[in-house]
Short mmCIF file of N, CA and C in Angstrom, two decimals:
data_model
loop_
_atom_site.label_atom_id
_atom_site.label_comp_id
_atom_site.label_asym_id
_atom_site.label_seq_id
_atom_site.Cartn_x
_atom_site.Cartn_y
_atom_site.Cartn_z
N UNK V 8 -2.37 -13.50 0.99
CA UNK V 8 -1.58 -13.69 -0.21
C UNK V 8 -0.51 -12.61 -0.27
N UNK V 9 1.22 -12.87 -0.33
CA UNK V 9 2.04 -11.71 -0.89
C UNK V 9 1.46 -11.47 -1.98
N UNK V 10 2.04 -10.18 -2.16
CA UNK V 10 2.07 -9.78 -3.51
C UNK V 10 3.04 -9.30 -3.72
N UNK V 11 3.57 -9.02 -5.16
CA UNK V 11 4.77 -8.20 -5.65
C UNK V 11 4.28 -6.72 -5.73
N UNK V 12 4.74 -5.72 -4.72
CA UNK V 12 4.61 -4.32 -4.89
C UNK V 12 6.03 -3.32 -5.65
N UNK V 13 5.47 -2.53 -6.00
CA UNK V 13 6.92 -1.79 -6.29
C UNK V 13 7.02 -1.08 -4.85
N UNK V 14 8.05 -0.01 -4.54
CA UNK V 14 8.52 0.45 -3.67
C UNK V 14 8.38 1.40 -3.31
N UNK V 15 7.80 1.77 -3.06
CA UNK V 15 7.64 3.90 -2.75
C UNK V 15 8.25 4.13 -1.86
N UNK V 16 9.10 3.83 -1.44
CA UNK V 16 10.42 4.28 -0.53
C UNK V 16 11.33 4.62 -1.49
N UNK V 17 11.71 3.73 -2.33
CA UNK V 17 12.92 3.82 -3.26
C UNK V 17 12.39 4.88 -4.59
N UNK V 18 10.81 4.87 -4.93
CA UNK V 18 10.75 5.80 -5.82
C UNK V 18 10.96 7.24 -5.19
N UNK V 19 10.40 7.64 -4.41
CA UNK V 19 10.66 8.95 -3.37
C UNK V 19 11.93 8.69 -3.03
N UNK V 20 13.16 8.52 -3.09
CA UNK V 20 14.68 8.35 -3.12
C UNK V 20 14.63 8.56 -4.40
N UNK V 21 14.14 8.10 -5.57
CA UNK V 21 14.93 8.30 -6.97
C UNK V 21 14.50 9.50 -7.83
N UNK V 22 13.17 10.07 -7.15
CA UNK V 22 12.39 11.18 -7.71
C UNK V 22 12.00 12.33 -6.64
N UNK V 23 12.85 12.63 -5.70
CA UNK V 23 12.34 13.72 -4.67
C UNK V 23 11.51 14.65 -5.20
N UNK V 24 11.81 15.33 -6.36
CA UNK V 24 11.59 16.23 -6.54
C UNK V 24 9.85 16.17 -7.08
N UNK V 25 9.65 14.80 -7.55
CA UNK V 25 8.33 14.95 -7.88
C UNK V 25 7.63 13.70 -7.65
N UNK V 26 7.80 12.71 -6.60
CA UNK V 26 7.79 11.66 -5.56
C UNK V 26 7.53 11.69 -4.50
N UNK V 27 6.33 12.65 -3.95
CA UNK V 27 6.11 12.69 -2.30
C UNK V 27 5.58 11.35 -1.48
N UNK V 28 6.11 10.56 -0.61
CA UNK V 28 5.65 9.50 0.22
C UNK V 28 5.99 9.89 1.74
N UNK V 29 5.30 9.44 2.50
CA UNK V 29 5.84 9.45 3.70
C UNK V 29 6.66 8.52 4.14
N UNK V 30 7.50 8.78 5.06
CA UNK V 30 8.65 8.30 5.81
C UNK V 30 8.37 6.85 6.49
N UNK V 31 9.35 5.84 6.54
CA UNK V 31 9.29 5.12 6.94
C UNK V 31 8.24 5.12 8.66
N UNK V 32 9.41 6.16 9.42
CA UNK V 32 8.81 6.31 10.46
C UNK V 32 7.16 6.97 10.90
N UNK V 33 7.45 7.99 9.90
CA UNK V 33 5.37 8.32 9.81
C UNK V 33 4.87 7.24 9.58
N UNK V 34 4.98 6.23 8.91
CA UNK V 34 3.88 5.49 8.57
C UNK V 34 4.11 4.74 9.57
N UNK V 35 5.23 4.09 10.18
CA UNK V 35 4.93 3.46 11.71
C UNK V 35 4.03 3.79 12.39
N UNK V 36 3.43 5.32 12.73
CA UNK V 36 3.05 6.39 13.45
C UNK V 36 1.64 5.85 13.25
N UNK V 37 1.28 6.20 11.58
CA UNK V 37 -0.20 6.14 10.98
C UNK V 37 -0.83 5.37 11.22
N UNK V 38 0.09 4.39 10.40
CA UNK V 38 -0.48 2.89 9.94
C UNK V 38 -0.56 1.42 10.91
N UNK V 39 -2.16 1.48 10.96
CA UNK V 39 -2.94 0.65 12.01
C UNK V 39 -4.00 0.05 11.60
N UNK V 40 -5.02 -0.74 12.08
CA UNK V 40 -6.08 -1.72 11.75
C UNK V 40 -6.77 -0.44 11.63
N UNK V 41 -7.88 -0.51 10.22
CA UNK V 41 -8.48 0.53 10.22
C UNK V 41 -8.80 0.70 9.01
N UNK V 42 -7.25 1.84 9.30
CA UNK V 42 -7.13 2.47 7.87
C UNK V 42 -6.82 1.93 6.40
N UNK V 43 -6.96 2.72 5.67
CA UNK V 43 -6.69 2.65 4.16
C UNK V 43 -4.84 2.98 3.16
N UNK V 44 -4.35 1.78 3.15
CA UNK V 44 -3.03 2.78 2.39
C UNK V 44 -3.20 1.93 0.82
N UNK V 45 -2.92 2.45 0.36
CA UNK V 45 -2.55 2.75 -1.34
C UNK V 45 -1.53 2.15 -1.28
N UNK V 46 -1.55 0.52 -2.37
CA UNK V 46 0.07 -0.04 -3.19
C UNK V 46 -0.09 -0.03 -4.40
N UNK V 47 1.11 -0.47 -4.96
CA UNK V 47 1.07 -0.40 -6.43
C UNK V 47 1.78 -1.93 -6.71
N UNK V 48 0.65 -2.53 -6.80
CA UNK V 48 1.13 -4.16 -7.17
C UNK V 48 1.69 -4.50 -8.54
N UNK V 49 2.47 -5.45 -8.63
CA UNK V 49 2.56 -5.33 -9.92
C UNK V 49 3.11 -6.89 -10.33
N UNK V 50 2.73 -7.12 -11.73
CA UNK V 50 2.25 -8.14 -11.87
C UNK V 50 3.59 -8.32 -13.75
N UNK V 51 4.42 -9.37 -13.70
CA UNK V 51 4.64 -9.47 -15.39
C UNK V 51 3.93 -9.41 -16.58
N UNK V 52 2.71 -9.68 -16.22
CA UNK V 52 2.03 -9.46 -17.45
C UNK V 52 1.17 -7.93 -17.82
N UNK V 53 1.25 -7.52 -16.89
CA UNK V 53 0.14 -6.59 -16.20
C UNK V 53 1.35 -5.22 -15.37
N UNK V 54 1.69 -3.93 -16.07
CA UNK V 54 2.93 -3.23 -15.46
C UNK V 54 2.52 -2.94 -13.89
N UNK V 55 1.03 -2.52 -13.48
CA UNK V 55 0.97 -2.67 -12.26
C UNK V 55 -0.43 -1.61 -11.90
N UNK V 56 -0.95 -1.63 -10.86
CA UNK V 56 -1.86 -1.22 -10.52
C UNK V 56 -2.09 -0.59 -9.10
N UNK V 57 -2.22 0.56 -9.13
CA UNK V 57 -2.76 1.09 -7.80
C UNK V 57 -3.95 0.44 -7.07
N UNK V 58 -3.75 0.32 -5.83
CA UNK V 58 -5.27 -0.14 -5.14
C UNK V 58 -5.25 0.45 -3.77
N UNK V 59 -6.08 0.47 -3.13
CA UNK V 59 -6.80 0.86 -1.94
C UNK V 59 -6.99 -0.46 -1.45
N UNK V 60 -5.91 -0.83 0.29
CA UNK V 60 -6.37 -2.03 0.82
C UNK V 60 -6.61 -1.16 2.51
N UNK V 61 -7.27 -2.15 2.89
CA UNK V 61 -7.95 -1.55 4.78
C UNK V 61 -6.88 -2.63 5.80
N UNK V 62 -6.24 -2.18 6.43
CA UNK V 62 -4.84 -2.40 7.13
C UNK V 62 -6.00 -3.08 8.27
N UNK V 63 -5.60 -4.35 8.32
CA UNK V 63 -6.06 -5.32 9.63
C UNK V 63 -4.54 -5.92 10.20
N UNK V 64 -3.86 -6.24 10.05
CA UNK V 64 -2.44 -5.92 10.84
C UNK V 64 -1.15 -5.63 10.82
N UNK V 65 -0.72 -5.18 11.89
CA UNK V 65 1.14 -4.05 10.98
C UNK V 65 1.68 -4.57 12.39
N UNK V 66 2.99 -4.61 11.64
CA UNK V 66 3.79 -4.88 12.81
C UNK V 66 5.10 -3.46 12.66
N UNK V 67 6.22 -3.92 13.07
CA UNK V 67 7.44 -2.77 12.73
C UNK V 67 7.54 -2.39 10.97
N UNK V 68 7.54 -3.56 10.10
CA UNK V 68 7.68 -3.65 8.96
C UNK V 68 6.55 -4.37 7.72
N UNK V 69 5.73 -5.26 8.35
CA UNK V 69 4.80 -5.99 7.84
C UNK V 69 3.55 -5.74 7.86
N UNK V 70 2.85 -5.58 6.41
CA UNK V 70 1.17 -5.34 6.73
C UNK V 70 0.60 -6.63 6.27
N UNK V 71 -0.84 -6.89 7.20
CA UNK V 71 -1.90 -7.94 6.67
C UNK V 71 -2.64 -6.49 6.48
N UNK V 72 -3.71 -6.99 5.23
CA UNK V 72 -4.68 -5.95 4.80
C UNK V 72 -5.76 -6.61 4.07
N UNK V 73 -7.02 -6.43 3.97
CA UNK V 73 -7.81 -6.72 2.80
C UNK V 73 -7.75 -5.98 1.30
N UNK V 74 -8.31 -5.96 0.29
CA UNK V 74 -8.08 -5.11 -0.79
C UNK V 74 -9.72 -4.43 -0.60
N UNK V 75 -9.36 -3.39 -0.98
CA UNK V 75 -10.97 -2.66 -0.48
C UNK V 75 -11.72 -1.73 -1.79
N UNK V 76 -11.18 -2.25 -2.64
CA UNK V 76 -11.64 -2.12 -3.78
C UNK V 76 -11.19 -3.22 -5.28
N UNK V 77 -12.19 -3.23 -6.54
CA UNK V 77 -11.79 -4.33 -7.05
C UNK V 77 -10.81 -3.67 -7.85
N UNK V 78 -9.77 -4.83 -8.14
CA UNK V 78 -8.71 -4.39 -9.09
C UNK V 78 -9.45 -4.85 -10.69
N UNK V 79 -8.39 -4.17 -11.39
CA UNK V 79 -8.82 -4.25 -13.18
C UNK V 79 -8.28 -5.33 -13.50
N UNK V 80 -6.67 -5.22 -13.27
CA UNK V 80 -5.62 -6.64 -13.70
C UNK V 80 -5.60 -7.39 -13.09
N UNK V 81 -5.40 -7.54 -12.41
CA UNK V 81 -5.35 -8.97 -11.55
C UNK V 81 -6.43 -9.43 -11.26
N UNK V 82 -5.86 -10.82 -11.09
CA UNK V 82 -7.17 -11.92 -10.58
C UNK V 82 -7.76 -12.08 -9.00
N UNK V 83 -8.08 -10.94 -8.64
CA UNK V 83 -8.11 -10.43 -7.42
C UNK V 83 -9.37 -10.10 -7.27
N UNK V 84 -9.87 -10.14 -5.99
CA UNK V 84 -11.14 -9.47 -5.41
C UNK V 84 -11.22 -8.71 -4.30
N UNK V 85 -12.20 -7.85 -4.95
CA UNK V 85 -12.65 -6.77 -3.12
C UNK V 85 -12.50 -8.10 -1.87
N UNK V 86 -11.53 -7.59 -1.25
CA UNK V 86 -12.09 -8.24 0.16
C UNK V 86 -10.82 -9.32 0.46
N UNK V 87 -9.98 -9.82 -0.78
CA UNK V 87 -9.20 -10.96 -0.73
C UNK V 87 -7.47 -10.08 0.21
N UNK V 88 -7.22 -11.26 0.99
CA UNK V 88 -6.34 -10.76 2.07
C UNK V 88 -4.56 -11.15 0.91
N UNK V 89 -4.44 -9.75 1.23
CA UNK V 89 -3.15 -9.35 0.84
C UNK V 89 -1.78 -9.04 2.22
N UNK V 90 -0.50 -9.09 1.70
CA UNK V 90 0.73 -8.81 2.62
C UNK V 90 1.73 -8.03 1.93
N UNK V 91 2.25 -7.04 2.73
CA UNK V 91 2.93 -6.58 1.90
C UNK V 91 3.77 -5.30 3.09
N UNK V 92 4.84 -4.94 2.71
CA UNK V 92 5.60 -3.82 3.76
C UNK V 92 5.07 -2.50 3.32
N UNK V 93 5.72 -1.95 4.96
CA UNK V 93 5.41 -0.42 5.30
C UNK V 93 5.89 0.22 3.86
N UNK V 94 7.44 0.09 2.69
CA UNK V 94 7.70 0.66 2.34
C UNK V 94 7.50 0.66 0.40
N UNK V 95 5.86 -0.06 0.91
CA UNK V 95 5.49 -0.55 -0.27
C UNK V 95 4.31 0.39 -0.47
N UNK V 96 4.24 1.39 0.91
CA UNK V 96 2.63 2.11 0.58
C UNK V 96 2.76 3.51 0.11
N UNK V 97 2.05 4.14 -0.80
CA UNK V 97 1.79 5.18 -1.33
C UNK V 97 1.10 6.54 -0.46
N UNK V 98 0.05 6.27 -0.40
CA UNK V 98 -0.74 6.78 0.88
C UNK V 98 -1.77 6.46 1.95
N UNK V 99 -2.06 7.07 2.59
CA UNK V 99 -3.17 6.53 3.77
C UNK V 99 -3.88 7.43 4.01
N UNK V 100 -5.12 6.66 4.09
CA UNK V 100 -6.47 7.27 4.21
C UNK V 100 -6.97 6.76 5.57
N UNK V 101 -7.65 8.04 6.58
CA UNK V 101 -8.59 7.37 7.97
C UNK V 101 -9.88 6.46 6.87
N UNK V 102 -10.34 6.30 7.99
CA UNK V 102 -12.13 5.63 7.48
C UNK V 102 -12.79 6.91 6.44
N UNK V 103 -12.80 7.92 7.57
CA UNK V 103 -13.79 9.32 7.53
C UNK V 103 -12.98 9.85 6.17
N UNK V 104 -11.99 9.19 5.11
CA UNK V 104 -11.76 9.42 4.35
C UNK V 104 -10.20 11.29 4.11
N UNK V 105 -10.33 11.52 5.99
CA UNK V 105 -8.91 12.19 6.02
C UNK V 105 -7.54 11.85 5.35
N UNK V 106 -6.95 12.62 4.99
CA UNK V 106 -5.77 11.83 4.53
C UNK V 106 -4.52 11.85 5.52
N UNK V 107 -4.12 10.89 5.54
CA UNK V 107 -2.93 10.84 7.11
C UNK V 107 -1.26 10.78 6.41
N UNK V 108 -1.33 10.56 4.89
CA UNK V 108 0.04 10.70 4.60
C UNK V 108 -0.12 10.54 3.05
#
């Protein structure tokens, strides 16, 4: 399923100063079947929600992911397959719970 994310590329462009994300190109680097990155979906009725999804495939620009925890707002479940871009993620987590960005 897409979803509508906001952008953490463009918020880290509009808030440097208190907006840390990693770079397009780090997260090329990171982000692989596995791991964990953080979006912030967001929904019209609902301003939006952080979640934790587990990256099952990336390409240059495109993630498939599961959601790996349940959301509050949305009509969503642990486990339901989400899509969404590199410059839609917040952060990333290994398995072992390291943080990679």
């Amino acid at each position: 399923m897409r979803v509508h994310c906001e952008d953490a590329q463009g918020m880290g462009q509009q808030h440097p100063d208190t907006f840390e994300v990693a770079s397009i190109d780090r997260l090329r680097d990171i982000v692989q079947p596995g791991v964990y990155a953080k979006i912030c979906i967001l929904d019209g009725a609902f301003q939006g929600e952080r979640i934790w999804t587990e990256v099952t495939e990336v390409d240059d620009t495109k993630v498939k992911a599961t959601l790996a925890n349940e959301p509050f707002g949305f009509d969503m479940e642990f486990g339901d397959e989400v899509e969404y871009q590199l410059r839609h993620i917040y952060n990333v987590t290994a398995k072992d719970g390291e943080e990679l960005a």
